mmCIF file of C-alpha atoms in Angstrom:
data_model
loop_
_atom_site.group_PDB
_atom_site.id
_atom_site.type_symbol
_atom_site.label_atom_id
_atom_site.label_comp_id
_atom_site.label_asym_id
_atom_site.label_seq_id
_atom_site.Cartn_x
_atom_site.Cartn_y
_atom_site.Cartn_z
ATOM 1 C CA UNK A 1 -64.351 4.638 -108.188
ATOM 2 C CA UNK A 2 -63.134 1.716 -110.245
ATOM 3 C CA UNK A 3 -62.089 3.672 -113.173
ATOM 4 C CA UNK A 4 -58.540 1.688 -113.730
ATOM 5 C CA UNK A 5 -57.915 3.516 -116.626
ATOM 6 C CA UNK A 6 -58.221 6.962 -115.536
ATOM 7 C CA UNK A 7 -54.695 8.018 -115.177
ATOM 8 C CA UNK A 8 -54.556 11.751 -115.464
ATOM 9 C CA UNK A 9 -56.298 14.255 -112.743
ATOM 10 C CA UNK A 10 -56.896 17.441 -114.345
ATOM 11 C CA UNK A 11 -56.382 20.475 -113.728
ATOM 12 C CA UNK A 12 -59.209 22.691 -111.931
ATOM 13 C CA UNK A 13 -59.201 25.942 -113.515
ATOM 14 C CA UNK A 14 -62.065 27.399 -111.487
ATOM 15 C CA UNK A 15 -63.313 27.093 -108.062
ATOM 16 C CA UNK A 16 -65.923 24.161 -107.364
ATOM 17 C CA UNK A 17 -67.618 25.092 -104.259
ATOM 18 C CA UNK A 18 -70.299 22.545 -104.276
ATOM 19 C CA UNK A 19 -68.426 19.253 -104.298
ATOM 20 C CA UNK A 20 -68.241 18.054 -101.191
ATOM 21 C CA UNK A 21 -67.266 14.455 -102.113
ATOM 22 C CA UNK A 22 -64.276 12.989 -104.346
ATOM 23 C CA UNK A 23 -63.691 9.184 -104.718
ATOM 24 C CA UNK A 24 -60.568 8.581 -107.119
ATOM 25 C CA UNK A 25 -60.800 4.914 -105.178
ATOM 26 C CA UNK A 26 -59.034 2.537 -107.766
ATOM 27 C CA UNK A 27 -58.067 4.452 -110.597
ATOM 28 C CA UNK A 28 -54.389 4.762 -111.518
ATOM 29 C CA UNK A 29 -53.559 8.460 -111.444
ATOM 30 C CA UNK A 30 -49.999 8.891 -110.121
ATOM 31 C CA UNK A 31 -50.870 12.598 -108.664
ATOM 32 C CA UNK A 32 -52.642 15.086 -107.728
ATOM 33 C CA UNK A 33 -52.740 18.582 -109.117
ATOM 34 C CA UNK A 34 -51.765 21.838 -106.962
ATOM 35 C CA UNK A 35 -54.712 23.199 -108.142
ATOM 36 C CA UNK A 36 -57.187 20.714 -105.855
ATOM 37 C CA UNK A 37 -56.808 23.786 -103.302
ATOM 38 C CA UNK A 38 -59.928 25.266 -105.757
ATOM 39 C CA UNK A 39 -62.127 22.286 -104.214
ATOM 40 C CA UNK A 40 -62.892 24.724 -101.303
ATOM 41 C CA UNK A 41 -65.631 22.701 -99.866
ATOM 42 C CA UNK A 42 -64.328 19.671 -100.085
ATOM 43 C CA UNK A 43 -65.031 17.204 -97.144
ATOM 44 C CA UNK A 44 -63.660 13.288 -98.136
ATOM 45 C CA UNK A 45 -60.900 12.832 -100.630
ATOM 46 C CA UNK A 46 -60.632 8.949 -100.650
ATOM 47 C CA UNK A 47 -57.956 7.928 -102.274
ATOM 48 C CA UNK A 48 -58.110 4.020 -101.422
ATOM 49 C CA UNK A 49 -56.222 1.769 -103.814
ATOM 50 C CA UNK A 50 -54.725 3.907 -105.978
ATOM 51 C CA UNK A 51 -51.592 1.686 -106.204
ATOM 52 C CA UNK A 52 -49.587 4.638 -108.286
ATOM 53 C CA UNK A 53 -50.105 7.646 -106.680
ATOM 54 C CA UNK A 54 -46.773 8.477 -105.055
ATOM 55 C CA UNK A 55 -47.238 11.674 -103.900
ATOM 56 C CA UNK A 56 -49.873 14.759 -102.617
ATOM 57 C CA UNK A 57 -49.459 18.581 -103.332
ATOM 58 C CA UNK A 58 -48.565 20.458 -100.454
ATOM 59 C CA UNK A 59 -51.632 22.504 -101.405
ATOM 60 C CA UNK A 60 -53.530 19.621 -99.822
ATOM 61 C CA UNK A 61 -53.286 21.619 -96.831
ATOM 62 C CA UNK A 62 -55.394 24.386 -98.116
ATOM 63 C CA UNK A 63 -58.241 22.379 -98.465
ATOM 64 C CA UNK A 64 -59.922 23.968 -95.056
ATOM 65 C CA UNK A 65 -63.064 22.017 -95.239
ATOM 66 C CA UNK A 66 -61.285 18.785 -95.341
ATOM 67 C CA UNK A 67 -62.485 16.128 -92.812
ATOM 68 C CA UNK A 68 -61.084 12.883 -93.945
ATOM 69 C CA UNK A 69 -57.975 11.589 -96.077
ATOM 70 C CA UNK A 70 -58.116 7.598 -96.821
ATOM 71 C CA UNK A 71 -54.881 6.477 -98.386
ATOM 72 C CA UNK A 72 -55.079 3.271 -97.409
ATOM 73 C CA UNK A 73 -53.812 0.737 -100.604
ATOM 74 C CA UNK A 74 -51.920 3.617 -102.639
ATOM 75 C CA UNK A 75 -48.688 1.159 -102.773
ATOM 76 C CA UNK A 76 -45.986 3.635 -104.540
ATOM 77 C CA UNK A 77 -46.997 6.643 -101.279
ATOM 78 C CA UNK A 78 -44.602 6.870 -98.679
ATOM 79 C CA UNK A 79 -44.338 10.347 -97.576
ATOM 80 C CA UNK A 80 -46.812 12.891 -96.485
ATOM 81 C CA UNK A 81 -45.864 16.263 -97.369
ATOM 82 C CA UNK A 82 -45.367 19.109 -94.884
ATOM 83 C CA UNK A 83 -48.561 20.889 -93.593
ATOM 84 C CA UNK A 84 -47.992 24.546 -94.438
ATOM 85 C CA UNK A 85 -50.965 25.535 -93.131
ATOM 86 C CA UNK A 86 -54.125 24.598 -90.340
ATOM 87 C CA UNK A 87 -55.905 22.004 -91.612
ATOM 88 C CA UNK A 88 -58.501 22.738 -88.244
ATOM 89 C CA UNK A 89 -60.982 20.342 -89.641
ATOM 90 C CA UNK A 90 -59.124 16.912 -90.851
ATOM 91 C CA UNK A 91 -60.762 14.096 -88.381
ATOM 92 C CA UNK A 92 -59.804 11.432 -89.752
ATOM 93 C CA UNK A 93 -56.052 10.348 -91.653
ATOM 94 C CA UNK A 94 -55.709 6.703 -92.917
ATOM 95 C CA UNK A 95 -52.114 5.816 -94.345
ATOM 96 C CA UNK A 96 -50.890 3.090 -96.674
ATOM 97 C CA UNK A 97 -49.084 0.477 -96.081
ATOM 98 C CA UNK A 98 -45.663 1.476 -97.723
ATOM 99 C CA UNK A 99 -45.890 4.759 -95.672
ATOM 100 C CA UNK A 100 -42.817 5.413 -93.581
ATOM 101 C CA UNK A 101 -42.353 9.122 -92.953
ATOM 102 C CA UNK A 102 -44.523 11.943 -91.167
ATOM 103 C CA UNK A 103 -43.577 15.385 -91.104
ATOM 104 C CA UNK A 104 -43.186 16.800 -87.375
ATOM 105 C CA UNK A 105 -46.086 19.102 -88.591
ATOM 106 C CA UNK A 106 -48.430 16.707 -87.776
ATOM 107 C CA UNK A 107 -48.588 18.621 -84.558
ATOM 108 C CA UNK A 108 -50.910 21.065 -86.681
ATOM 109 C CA UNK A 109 -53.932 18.629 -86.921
ATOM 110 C CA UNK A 110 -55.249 19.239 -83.252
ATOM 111 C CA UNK A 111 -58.999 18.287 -84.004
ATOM 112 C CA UNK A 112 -58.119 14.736 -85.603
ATOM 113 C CA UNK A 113 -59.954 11.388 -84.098
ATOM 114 C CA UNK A 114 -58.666 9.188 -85.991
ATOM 115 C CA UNK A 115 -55.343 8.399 -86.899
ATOM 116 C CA UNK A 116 -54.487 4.613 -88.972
ATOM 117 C CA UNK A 117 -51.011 3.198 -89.735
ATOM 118 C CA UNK A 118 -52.373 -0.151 -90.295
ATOM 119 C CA UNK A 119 -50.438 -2.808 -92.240
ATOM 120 C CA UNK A 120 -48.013 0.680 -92.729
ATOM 121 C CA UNK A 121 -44.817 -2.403 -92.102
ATOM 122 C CA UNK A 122 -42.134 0.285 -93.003
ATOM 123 C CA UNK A 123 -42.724 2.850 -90.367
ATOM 124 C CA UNK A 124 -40.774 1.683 -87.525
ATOM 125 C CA UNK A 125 -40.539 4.803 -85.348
ATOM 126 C CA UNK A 126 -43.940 7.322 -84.109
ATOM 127 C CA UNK A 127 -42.915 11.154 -83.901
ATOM 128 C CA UNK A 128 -41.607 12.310 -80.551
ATOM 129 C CA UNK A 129 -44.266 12.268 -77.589
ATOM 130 C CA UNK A 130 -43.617 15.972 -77.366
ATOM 131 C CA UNK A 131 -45.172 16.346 -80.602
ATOM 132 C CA UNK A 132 -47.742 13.382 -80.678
ATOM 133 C CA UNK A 133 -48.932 14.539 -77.795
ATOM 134 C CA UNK A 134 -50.706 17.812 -79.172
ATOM 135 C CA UNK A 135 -52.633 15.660 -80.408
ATOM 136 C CA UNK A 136 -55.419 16.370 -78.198
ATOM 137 C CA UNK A 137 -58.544 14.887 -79.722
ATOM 138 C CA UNK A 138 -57.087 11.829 -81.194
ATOM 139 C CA UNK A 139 -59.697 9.153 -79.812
ATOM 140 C CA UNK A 140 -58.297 5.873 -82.587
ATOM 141 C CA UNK A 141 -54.858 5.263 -82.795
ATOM 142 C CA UNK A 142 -54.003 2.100 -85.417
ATOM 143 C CA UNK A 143 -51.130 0.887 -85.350
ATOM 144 C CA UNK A 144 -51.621 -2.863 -86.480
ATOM 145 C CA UNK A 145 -49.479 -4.768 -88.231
ATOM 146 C CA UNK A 146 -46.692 -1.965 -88.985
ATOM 147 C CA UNK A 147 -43.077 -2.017 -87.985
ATOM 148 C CA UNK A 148 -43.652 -0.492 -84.725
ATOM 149 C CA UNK A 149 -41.771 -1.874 -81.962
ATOM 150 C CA UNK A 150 -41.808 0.698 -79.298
ATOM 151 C CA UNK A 151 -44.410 2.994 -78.009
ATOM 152 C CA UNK A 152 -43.677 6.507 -76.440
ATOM 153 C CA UNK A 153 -44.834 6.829 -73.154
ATOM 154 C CA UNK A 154 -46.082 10.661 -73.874
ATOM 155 C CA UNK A 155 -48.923 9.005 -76.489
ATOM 156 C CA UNK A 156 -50.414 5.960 -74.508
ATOM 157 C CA UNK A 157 -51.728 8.840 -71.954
ATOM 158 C CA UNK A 158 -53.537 10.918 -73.874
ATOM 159 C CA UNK A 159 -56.858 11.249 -72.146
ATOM 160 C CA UNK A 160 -59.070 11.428 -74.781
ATOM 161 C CA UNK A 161 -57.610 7.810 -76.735
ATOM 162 C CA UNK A 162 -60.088 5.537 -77.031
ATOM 163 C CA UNK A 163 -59.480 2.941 -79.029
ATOM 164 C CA UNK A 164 -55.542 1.612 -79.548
ATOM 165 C CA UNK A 165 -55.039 -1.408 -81.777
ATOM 166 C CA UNK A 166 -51.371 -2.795 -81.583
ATOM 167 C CA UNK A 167 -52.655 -6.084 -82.920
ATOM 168 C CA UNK A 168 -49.203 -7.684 -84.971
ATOM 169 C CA UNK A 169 -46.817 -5.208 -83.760
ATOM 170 C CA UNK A 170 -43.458 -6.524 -82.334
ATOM 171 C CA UNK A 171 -44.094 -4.640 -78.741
ATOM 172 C CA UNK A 172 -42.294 -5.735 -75.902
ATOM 173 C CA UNK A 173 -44.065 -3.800 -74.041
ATOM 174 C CA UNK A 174 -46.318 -1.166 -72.429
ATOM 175 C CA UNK A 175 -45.679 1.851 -71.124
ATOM 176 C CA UNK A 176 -47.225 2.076 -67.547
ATOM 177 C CA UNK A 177 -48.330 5.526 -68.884
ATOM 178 C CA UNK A 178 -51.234 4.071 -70.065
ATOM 179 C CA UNK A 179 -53.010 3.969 -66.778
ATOM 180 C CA UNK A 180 -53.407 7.723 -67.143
ATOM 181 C CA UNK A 181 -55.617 7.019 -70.401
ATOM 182 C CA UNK A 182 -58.920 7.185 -68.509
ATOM 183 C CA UNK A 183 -61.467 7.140 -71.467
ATOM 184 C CA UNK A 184 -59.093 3.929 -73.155
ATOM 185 C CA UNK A 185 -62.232 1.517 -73.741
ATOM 186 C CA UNK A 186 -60.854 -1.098 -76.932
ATOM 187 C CA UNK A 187 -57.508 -2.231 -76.671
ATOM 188 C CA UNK A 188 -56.084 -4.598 -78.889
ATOM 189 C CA UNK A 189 -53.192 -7.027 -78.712
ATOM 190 C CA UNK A 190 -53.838 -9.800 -80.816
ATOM 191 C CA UNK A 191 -50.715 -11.827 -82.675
ATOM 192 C CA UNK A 192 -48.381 -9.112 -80.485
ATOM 193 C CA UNK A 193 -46.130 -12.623 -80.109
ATOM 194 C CA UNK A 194 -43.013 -10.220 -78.952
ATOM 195 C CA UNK A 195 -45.551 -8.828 -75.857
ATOM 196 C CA UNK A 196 -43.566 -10.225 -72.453
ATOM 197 C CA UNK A 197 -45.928 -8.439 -69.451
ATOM 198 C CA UNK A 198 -49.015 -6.085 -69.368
ATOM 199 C CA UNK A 199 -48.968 -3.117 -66.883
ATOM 200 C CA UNK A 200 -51.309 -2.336 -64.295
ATOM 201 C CA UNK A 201 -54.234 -0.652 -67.018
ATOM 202 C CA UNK A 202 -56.629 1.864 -66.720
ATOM 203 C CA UNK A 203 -60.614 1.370 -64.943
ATOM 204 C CA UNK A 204 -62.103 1.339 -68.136
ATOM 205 C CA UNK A 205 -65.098 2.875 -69.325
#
């Protein structure tokens, strides 16, 4: 963590199956090489700040053990790459802000909780509801401060969301949907200056 001038991740010519936890927080690599799938027990890969990585492998999906991705700060990223395979353990995905495109195989990540495009300004548009809304343990949903304007209607009612932050989003409104979210307890509006109304919302918890 820290290291600015550690550029170049090398590559991992055996299997490591002890590390559990990899911080390249900080340091200036610009990617990742295909042979990270060796990390077999790998856990947390935080990648926060590293302002030239532009790009993961696609083996990134082979990383089974894999419970939580933090991008959050890697400037020159802007598009995940396809998931090939099940990643059935990834809980937790946090994006950067120049992040703009998602693969439709998102729908693939059916045990993640938490799911953060904050400050991600470019992304305008969330995946269809028909895909989102496989989704079916997502409990955190952040969506402050990006470019979204619109929400679909298929997402707001997913019955295990918890927590939804649309705090500096340019909303008009809510879907009336999300009186079907019946374990929504945080909800989050604040500088949403395009918000007109508020629908009828759920009892909460």
């Amino acid at each position: 963590t820290g290291c600015s001038k550690f550029n170049n991740f090398p590559e991992i010519l055996e299997p490591m199956e002890q590390l559990e936890f990899l911080s390249l927080e900080g340091t200036s690599i610009k990617e990742l090489h295909s042979s990270i799938e060796f990390l077999y027990v790998l856990k947390k890969l935080r990648l926060r700040g590293c302002e030239k990585l532009k790009c993961l492998p696609t083996s990134i999906c082979k990383l089974k053990s894999l419970e939580g991705l933090d991008l959050t700060g890697c400037s020159a990223f802007y598009e995940f790459p396809e998931i090939l395979e099940l990643m059935k353990d990834l809980e937790y995905l946090r994006l950067c802000k120049n992040f703009e495109f998602f693969p439709n195989s998102i729908y693939s990540l059916t045990k993640l909780r938490t799911l953060s495009f904050f400050s991600c300004w470019k992304l305008e548009t969330l995946l269809p509801a028909t895909v989102l809304v496989s989704l079916l343990s997502l409990e955190v949903l952040d969506l402050s401060y990006s470019g979204i304007s619109e929400i679909p209607p298929g997402l707001i009612c997913l019955t295990s969301l918890r927590d939804l932050d649309l705090s500096g989003t340019k909303i008009k409104n809510i879907p009336a949907s999300i009186k079907q979210a019946s374990q929504l307890s945080r909800l989050c509006l604040i500088m949403c200056n395009s918000l007109e109304s508020l629908p009828e919302l759920p009892v909460l918890c």
